[in-house]
Coordinates of C-alpha atoms in Angstrom, one line a residue:
X16 CA 130.5 97.4 93.0
X17 CA 126.5 98.3 93.4
X18 CA 126.0 96.1 96.5
X19 CA 128.6 97.6 98.5
X20 CA 127.4 100.7 97.3
X21 CA 123.9 100.0 98.4
X22 CA 125.6 98.4 102.0
X23 CA 127.0 102.1 102.7
X24 CA 124.0 104.2 101.8
X25 CA 121.9 102.1 103.9
X26 CA 124.6 102.6 106.9
X27 CA 124.5 106.4 106.3
X28 CA 120.5 106.6 106.0
X29 CA 119.4 103.8 108.6
X30 CA 118.0 106.3 110.7
X31 CA 116.5 108.7 108.4
X32 CA 113.4 106.4 107.3
X33 CA 114.2 106.4 103.7
X34 CA 114.4 102.9 101.9
X35 CA 117.7 102.4 99.8
X36 CA 116.7 100.7 96.8
X37 CA 118.7 98.0 95.3
X38 CA 118.9 96.1 91.8
X39 CA 116.4 93.5 93.3
X40 CA 113.7 96.0 93.6
X41 CA 114.0 97.4 90.1
X42 CA 114.2 95.2 86.9
X43 CA 114.8 95.9 83.7
X44 CA 112.8 95.1 81.4
X45 CA 113.8 93.6 77.5
X46 CA 117.2 94.3 76.2
X47 CA 118.9 97.1 76.2
X48 CA 122.5 98.6 74.5
X49 CA 125.4 99.2 77.0
X50 CA 125.4 102.7 77.4
X51 CA 129.7 103.0 76.5
X52 CA 130.0 105.1 73.5
X53 CA 126.4 106.5 73.2
X54 CA 125.4 110.2 73.1
X55 CA 123.6 111.9 75.5
X56 CA 120.2 111.2 73.2
X57 CA 121.0 108.2 72.6
X58 CA 121.4 106.7 76.3
X59 CA 118.0 108.5 77.1
X60 CA 116.4 106.8 74.4
X61 CA 118.0 103.6 75.4
X62 CA 117.0 103.6 78.9
X63 CA 113.7 105.3 78.8
X64 CA 110.9 103.4 80.4
X65 CA 113.2 100.4 80.9
X66 CA 112.9 99.6 84.8
X67 CA 109.8 98.3 86.3
X68 CA 109.2 97.8 90.3
X69 CA 109.5 94.0 91.5
X70 CA 107.9 94.3 94.9
X71 CA 105.3 96.9 94.4
X72 CA 104.5 96.3 98.1
X73 CA 107.6 97.5 99.0
X74 CA 107.7 101.0 97.9
X75 CA 107.7 103.4 100.4
X76 CA 106.3 107.2 99.9
X77 CA 110.0 108.1 100.0
X78 CA 113.0 106.1 98.5
X79 CA 116.5 107.0 98.0
X80 CA 118.4 105.7 94.7
X81 CA 122.1 104.5 94.7
X82 CA 124.2 104.2 91.8
X83 CA 127.8 104.3 91.3
X84 CA 128.7 107.2 88.6
X85 CA 126.0 109.6 87.2
X86 CA 126.7 110.4 83.3
X87 CA 123.8 111.8 81.9
X88 CA 121.1 111.2 84.5
X89 CA 119.1 108.9 82.1
X90 CA 119.0 105.4 84.1
X91 CA 118.6 107.4 87.0
X92 CA 115.7 109.4 85.4
X93 CA 113.9 105.7 84.2
X94 CA 114.6 104.2 88.0
X95 CA 112.9 107.3 89.7
X96 CA 110.0 107.1 87.0
X97 CA 109.3 103.6 87.7
X98 CA 109.2 104.3 91.3
X99 CA 106.7 107.0 90.9
X100 CA 104.8 105.0 88.7
X101 CA 104.5 102.5 91.7
X102 CA 103.8 104.9 94.1
X103 CA 106.6 106.9 95.6
X104 CA 105.8 110.5 95.9
X105 CA 109.8 111.6 96.1
X106 CA 112.8 109.9 95.1
X107 CA 116.5 111.1 96.0
X108 CA 119.6 109.8 94.4
X109 CA 123.2 109.3 95.8
X110 CA 126.1 108.7 93.3
X111 CA 130.0 107.6 93.9
X112 CA 131.2 109.8 91.0
X113 CA 130.0 112.2 88.5
X114 CA 131.2 112.4 84.9
X115 CA 132.0 116.0 84.3
X116 CA 131.0 117.1 80.2
X117 CA 133.7 118.4 78.5
X118 CA 132.6 121.7 76.4
X119 CA 131.3 120.3 72.8
X120 CA 131.2 116.5 74.4
X121 CA 127.7 115.1 73.5
X122 CA 127.9 112.7 76.8

């Protein structure tokens, strides 16, 4: 589904001059636990510093990340941090859905 979202984002952003970051630009370093069932804190700890940029020369100063669901923001944050380390000056994100936190929920 991510590839389809990236394709749609590419169509929408075609004339903006921004890059659409797909899974082949960012690499997940090491093994990481699936986020299903993890608390908000556990998600952030699990994914913090988990990504690296595979093709550093292709990173432009302004980048748009595309993801299917925004739950806690941990994954998008980790990706944005990796892109910033690789030279991006601005990172925006597009998501298809957002999880709404219920009162008292730890997600």
